[in-house]
Short mmCIF file of C-alpha atoms in Angstrom, two decimals:
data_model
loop_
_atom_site.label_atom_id
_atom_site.label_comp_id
_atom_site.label_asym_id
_atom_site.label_seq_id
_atom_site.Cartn_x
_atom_site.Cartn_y
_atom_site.Cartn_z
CA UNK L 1 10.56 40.28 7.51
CA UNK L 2 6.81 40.32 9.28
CA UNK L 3 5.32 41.38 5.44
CA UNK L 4 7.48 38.41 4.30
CA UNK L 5 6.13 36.24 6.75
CA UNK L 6 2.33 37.35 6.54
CA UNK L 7 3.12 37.25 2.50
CA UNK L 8 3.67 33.71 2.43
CA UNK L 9 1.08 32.82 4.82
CA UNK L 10 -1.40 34.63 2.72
CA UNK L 11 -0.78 32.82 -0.54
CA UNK L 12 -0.69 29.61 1.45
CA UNK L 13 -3.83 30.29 2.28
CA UNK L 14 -5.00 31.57 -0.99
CA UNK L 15 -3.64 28.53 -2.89
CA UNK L 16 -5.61 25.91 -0.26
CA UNK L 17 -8.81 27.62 -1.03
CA UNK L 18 -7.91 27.83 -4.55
CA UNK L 19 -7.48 24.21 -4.63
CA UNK L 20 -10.59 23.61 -2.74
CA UNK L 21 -12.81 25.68 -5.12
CA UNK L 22 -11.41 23.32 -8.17
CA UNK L 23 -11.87 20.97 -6.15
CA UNK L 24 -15.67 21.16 -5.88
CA UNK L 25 -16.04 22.90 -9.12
CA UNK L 26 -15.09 19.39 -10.57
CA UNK L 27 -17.26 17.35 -8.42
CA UNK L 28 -20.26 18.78 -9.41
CA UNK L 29 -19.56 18.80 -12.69
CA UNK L 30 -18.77 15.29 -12.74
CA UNK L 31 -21.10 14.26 -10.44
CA UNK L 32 -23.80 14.67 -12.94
CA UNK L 33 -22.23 12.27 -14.89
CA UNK L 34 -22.50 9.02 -15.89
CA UNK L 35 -21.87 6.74 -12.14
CA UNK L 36 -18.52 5.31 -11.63
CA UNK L 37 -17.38 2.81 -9.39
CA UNK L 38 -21.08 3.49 -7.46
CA UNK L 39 -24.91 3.67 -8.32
CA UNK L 40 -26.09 6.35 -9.77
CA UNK L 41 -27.75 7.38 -5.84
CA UNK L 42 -24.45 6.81 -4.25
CA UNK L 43 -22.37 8.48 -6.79
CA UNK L 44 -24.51 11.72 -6.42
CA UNK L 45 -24.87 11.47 -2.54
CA UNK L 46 -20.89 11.00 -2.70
CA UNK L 47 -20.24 14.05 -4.72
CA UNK L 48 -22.36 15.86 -2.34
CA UNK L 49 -20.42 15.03 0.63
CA UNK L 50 -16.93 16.28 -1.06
CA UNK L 51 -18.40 19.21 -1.67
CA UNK L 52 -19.63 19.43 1.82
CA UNK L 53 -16.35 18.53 3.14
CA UNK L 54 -14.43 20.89 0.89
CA UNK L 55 -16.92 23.71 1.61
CA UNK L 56 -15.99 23.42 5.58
CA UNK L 57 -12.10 23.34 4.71
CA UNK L 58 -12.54 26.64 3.09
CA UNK L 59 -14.41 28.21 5.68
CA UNK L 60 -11.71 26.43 8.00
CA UNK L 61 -8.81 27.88 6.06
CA UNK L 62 -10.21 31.34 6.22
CA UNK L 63 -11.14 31.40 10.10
CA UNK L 64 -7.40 30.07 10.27
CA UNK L 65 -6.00 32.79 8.52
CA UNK L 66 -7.96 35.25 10.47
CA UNK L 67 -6.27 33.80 13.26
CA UNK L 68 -3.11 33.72 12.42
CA UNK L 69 -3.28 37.46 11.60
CA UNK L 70 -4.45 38.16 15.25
CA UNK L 71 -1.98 35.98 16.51
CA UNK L 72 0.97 37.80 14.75
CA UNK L 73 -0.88 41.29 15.33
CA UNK L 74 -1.74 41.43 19.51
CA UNK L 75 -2.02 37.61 20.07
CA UNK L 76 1.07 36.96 21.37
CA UNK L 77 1.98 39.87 22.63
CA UNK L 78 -1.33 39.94 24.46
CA UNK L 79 -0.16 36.15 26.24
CA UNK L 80 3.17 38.34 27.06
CA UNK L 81 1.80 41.39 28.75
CA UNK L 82 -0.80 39.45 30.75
CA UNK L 83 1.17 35.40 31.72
CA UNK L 84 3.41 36.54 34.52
CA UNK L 85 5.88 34.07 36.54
CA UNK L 86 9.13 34.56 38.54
CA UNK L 87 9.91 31.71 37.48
CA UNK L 88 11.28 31.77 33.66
CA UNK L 89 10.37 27.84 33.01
CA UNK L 90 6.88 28.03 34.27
CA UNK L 91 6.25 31.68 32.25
CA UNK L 92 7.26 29.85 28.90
CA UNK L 93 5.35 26.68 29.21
CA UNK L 94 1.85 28.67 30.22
CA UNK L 95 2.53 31.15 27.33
CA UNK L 96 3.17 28.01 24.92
CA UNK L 97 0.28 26.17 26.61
CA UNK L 98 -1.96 29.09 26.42
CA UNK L 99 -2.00 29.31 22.67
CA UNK L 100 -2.44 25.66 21.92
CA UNK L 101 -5.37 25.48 24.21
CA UNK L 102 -7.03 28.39 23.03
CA UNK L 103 -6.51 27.31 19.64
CA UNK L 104 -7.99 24.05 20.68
CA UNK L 105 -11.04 25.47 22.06
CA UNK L 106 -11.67 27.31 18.60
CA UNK L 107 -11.36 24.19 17.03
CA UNK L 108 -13.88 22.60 18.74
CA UNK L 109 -17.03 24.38 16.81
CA UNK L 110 -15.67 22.97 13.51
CA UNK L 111 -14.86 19.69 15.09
CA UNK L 112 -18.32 19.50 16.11
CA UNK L 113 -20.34 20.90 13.15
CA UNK L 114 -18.14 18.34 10.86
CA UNK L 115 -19.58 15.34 13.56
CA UNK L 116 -22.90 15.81 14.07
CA UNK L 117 -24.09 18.44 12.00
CA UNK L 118 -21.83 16.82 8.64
CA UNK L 119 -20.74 13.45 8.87
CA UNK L 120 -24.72 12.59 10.62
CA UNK L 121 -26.68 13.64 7.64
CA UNK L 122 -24.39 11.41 5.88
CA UNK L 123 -24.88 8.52 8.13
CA UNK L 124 -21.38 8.53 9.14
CA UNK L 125 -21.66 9.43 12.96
CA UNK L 126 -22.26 6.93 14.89
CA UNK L 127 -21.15 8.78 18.25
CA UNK L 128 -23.42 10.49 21.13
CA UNK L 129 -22.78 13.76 22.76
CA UNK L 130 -21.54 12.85 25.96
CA UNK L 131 -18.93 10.33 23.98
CA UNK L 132 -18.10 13.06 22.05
CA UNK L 133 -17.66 15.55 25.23
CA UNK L 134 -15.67 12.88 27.29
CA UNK L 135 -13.35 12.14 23.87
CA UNK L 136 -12.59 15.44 23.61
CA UNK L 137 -11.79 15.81 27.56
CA UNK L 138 -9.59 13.06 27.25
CA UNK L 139 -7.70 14.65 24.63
CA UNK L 140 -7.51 17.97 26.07
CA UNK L 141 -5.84 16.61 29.28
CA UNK L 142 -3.79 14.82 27.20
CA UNK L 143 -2.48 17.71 25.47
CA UNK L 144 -2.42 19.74 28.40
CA UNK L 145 0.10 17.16 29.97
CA UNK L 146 2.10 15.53 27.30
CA UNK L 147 2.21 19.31 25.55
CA UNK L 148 3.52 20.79 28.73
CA UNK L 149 6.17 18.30 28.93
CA UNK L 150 7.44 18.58 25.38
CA UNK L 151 7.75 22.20 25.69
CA UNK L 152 9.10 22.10 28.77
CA UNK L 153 11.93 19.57 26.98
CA UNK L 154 11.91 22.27 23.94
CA UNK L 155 12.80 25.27 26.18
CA UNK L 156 15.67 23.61 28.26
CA UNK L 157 17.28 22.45 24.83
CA UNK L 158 16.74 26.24 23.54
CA UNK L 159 17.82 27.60 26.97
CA UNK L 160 21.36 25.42 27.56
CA UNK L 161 22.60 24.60 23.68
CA UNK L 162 24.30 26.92 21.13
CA UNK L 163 22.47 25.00 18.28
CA UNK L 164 19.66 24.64 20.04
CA UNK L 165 17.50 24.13 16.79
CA UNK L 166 19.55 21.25 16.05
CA UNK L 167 19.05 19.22 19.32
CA UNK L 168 15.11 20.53 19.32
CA UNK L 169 14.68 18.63 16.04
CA UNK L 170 16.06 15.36 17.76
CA UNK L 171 14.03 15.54 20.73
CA UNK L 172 10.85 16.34 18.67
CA UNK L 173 11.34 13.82 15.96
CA UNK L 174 12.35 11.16 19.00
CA UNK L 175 9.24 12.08 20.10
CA UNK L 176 7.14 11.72 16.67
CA UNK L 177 9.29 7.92 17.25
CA UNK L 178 7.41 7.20 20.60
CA UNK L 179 3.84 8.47 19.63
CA UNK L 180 3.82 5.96 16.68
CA UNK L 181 5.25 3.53 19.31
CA UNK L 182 2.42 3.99 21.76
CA UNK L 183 -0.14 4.93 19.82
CA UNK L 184 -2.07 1.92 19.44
CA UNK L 185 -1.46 1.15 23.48
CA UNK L 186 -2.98 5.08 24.17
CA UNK L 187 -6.18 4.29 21.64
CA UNK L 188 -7.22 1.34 23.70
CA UNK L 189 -6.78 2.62 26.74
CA UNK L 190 -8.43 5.93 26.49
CA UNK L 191 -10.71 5.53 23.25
CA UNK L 192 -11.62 2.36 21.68
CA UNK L 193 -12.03 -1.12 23.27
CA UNK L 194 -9.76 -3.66 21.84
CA UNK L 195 -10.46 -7.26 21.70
CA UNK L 196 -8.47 -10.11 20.88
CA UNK L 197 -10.06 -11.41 17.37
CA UNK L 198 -11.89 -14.01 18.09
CA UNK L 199 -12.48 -15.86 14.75
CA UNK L 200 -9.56 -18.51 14.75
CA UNK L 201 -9.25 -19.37 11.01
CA UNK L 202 -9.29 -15.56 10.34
CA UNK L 203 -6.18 -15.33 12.93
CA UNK L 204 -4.84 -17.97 11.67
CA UNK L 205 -4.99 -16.90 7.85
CA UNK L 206 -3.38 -13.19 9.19
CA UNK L 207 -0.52 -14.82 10.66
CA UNK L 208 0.03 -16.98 7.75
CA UNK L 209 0.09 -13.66 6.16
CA UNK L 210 2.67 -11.91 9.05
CA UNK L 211 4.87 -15.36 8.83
CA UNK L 212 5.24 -14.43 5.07
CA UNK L 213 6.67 -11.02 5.42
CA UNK L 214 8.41 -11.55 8.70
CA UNK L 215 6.09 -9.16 10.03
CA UNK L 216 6.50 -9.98 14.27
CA UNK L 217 2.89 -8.97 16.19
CA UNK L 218 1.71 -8.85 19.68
CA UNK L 219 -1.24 -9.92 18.09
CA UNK L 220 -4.62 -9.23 16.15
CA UNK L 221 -7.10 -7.04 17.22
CA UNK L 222 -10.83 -6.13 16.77
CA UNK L 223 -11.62 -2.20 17.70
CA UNK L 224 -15.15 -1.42 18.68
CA UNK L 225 -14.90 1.49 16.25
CA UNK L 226 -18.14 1.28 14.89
CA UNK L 227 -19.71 3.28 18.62
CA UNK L 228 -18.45 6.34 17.21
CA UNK L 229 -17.94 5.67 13.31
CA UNK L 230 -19.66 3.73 10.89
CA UNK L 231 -16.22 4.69 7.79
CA UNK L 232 -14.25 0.98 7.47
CA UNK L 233 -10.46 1.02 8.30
CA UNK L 234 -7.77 -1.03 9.88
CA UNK L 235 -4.00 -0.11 11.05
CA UNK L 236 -0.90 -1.89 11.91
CA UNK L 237 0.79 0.27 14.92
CA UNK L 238 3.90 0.26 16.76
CA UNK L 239 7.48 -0.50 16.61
CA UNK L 240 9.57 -4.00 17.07
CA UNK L 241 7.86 -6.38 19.35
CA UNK L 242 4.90 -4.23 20.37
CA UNK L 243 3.45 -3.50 16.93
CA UNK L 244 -0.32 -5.15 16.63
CA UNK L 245 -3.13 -5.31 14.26
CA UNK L 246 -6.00 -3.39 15.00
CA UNK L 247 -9.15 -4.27 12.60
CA UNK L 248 -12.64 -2.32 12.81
CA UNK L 249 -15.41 -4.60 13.41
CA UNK L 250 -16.82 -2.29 10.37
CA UNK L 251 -13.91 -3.87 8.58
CA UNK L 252 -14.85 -6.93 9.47
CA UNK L 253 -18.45 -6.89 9.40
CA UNK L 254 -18.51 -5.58 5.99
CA UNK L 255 -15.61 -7.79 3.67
CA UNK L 256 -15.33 -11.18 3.07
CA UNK L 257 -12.43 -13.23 4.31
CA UNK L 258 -10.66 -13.17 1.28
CA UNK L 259 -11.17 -9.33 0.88
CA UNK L 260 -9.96 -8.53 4.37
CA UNK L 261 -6.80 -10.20 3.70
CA UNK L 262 -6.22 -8.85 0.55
CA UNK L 263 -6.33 -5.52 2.31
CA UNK L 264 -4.24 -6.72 5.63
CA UNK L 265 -1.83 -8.20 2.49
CA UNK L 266 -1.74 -4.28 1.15
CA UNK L 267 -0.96 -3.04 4.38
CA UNK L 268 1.63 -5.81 5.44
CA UNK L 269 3.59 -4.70 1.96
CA UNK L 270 4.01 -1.32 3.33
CA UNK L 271 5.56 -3.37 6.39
CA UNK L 272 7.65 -5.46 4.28
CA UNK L 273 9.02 -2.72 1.81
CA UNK L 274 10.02 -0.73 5.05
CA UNK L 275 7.17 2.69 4.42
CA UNK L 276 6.66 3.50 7.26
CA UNK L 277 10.05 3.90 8.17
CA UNK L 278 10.30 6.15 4.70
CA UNK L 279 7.26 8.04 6.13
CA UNK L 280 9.05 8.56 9.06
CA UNK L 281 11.85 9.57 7.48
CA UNK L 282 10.25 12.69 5.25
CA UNK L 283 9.02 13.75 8.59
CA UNK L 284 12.05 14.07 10.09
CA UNK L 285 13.50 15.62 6.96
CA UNK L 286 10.01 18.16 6.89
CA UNK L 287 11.24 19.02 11.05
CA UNK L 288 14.74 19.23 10.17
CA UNK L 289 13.61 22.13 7.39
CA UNK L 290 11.44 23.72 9.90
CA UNK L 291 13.85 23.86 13.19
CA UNK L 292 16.85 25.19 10.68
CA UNK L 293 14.57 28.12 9.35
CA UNK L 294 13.25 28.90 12.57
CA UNK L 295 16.32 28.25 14.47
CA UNK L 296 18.58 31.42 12.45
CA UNK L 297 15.30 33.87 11.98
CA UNK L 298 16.53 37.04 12.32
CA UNK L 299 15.76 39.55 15.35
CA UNK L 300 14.29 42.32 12.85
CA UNK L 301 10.72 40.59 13.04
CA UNK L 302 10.94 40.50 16.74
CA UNK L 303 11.09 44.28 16.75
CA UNK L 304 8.55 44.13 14.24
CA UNK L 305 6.25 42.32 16.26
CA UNK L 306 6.91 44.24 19.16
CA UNK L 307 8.14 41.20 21.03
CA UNK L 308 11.14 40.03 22.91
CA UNK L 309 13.20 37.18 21.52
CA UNK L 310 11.70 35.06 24.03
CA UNK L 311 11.97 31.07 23.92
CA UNK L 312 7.78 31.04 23.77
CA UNK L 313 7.57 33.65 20.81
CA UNK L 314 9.79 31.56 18.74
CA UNK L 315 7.71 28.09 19.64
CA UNK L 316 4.27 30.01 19.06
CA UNK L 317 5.91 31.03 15.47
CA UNK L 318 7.06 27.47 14.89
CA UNK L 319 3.52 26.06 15.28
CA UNK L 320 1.72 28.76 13.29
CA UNK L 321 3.91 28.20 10.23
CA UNK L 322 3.87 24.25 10.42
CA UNK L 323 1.06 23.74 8.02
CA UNK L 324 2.49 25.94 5.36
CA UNK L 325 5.01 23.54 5.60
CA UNK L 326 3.28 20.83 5.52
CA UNK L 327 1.32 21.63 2.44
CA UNK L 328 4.46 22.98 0.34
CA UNK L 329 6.21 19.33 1.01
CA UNK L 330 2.72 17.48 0.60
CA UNK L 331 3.43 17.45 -3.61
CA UNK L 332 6.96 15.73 -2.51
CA UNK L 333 5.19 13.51 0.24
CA UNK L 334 2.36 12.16 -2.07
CA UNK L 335 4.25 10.86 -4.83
CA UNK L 336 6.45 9.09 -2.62
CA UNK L 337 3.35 7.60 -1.14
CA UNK L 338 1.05 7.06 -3.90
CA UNK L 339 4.65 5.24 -5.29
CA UNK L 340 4.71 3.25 -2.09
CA UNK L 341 0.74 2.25 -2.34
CA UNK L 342 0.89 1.04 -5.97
CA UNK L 343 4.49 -1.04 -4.53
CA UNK L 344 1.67 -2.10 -1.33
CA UNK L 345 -1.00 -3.55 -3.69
CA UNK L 346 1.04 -5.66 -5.94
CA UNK L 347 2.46 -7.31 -2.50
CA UNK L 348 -0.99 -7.61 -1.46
CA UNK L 349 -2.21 -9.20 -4.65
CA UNK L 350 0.69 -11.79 -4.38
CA UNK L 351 0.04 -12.61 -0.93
CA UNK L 352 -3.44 -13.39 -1.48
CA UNK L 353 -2.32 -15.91 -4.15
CA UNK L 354 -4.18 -16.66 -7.76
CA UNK L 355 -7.26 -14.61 -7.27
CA UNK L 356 -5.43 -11.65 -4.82
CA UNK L 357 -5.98 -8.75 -7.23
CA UNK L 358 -9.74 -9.82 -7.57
CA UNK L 359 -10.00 -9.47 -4.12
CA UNK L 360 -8.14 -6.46 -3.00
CA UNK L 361 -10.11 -5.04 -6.23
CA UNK L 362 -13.19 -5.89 -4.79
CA UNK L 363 -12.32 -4.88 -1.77
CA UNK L 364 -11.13 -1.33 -3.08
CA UNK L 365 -14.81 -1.38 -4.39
CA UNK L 366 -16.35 -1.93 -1.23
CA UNK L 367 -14.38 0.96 0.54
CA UNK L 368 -15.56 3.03 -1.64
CA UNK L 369 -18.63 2.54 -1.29
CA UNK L 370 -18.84 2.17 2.50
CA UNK L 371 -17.00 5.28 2.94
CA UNK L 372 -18.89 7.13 0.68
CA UNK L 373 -15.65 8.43 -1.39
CA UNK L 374 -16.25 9.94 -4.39
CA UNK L 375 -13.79 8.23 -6.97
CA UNK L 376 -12.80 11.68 -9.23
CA UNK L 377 -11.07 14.42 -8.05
CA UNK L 378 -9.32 17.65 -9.68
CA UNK L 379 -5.74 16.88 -10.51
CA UNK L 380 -4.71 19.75 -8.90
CA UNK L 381 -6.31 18.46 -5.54
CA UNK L 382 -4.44 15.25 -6.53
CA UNK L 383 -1.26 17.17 -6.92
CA UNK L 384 -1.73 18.58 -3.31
CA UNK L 385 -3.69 16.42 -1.16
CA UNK L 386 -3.70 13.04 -2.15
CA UNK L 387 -1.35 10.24 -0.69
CA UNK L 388 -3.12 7.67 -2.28
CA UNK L 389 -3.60 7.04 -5.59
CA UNK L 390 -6.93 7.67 -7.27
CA UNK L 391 -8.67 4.81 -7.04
CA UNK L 392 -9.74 3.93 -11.17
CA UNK L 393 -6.36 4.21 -11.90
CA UNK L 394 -5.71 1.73 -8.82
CA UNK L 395 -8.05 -0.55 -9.81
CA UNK L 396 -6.49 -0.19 -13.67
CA UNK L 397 -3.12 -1.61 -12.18
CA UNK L 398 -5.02 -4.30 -10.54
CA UNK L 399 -6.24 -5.38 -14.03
CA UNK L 400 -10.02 -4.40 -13.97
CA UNK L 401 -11.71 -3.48 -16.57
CA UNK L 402 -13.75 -0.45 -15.30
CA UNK L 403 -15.77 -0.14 -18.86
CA UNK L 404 -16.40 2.78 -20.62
CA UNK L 405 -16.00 5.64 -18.13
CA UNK L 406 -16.69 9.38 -19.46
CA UNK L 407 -12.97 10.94 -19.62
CA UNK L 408 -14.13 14.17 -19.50
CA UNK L 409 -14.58 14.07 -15.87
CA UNK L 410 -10.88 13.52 -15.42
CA UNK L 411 -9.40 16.71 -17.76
CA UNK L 412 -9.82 18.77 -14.96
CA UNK L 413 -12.25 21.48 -16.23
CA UNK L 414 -14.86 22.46 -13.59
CA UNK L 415 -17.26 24.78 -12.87
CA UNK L 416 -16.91 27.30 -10.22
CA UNK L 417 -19.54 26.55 -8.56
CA UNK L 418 -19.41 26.42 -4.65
#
């Protein structure tokens, strides 16, 4: 059962970086090409940073696979011969604890190369250190506390139920429930600095928008995003009454008034067509999966490990295999998604009346060039990573003629060159 387990892991791995390599193959093959979407400059620069970024994932995949091996190998036994309390509760929660801190701690190298060693050559940073350092505290004693408590819920259930992997997936997926619920609430407190917007026809053009889809807010809200990130984005957050609009004053700063409602149109048709209850939904269906695998493993790999069927072993397992997981349903995920986004822009158009698909167009436009995303990609990379469509064939639906475009950029023929 271990070989089985280590087996799958391995071409998990193997496929990612597989993927990856395409991946950047293609870029720079197409990079070279004639510009699309961007100038010639930008289209190159662009390139450069997916390769960048898809460089770092690979070394990222590999460290992680070096460290799931050592987990598996002495890892966890290592947490068990050397955590001891009396007290059974206490002795799973620091075991469980232990791992996910030390696995954040190794995280944090990567974390910080991709800030201010990646994302600042590329102008994208717009953070200090000491933000950076009291972000990341912030988080830590976040996880420390709210972790401790979940797994504290997770071993009672697994402790006092016979289908204890049952009533663990209800208690974890009511909990993915309230962190959607609070999240926007948690960001202002402890991150970014929300302010009410403050320019009243723009409000009042939003709510016109919200009044049309019957979309109920506790109002619209500018985030100060731009201290630590100069990317554009916006998100509607929360459930029922205490869902808001949060809007980056990068958003803001950089689209017109017609383009930023084309896009806040786009996102309120994910509202209106119920998504993010869908999204919700293939989460819970991804835990469900998870818990009932996890939840009948048999004792053979315990012996195998050299372990005791302890509460903690089976919770360290459970969070080592969740991106395997996550990447075999991310096919099923993204066409959902990229379904739901083409669904989100026609809404969008239509809300933003006779000229709404020249604007969210344009506005699609200036994303991508703000954000510095390169507008090809390897269809395999689509197949695997992408919840959004590509963006040409986005802008296609919205009726734009993108000119002659060199196809062979799209046939998916790259050059392994990394």
């Amino acid at each position: 059962m271990l070989m089985t387990i280590t087996a799958i892991y391995t071409l998990y791995v193997l496929v990612t970086i597989y993927t990856s390599i395409m991946q950047i193959g293609f870029i720079n093959q197409a990079k070279r090409k004639k510009a699309v979407l961007l100038s010639d400059t930008e289209f190159f620069k662009a390139g450069n940073y997916a390769v960048a970024k898809e460089k770092l994932s690979i070394v990222n995949a590999f460290v992680d696979y070096l460290f799931f091996i050592a987990w598996m190998d002495f890892g966890i036994k290592y947490l068990q011969e050397h955590i001891y309390f009396a007290n059974e509760t206490l002795l799973n929660v620091t075991i469980v604890m232990s791992f996910i801190v030390i696995n954040f701690l190794l995280s944090l190298p990567f974390t910080y190369y991709e800030k201010f060693v990646l994302d600042k050559s590329f102008k994208f940073n717009n953070s200090t250190v000491g933000l950076w350092i009291k972000d990341t505290l912030i988080s830590f004693v976040m996880t420390i506390i709210f972790g401790s408590l979940v797994v504290w819920g997770v071993y009672e259930i697994m402790t006092n139920f016979t289908l204890w992997w049952l009533w663990s997936f209800v208690f974890i997926f009511a909990v993915v429930i309230m962190i959607n619920m609070l999240y926007p609430a948690f960001r202002a407190t402890f991150f970014d600095k929300l302010t009410p917007l403050e320019d009243e026809n723009l409000d009042a053009e939003i709510k016109r928008l919200m009044d049309a889809t019957g979309f109920v807010s506790s109002g619209v809200f500018v985030s100060d995003a731009s201290k630590r990130d100069a990317r554009l984005n916006a998100y509607f957050g929360g459930f029922g009454k205490a869902k808001r609009v949060v809007l980056f004053d990068t958003l803001i700063e950089k689209l017109t008034t017609k383009e930023l409602l084309a896009v806040l149109g786009h996102e309120l048709g994910h509202f209106a067509h119920g998504d993010i209850y869908k999204n919700i939904a293939m989460v819970g269906a991804m835990l469900f999966g998870m818990f009932a695998i996890f939840g009948n493993l048999p004792e053979d790999l315990y012996m195998e490990m050299g372990l005791s069927p302890e509460p903690y072993v089976l919770m360290i397992l459970f969070m080592l295999f969740m991106p395997v997981l996550g990447f075999i349903m991310m096919p099923i995920m993204g066409v959902v998604s990229r379904h739901n986004e083409y669904e989100a822009d026609k809404m969008g158009s239509e809300l933003g009346g006779a000229a709404g698909s020249i604007e969210l167009a344009n506005a699609l436009q200036k994303l991508v060039t703000e954000n510095k995303s390169f507008p090809l990609s390897h269809p395999l990379y689509i197949f695997f990573h992408y919840t959004h469509p590509p963006v040409l064939e986005r802008l296609k639906e919205l009726g734009v003629d993108l000119g002659d475009i060199d196809t062979t950029s799209l046939e998916g023929k790259c050059e392994a060159d990394i």
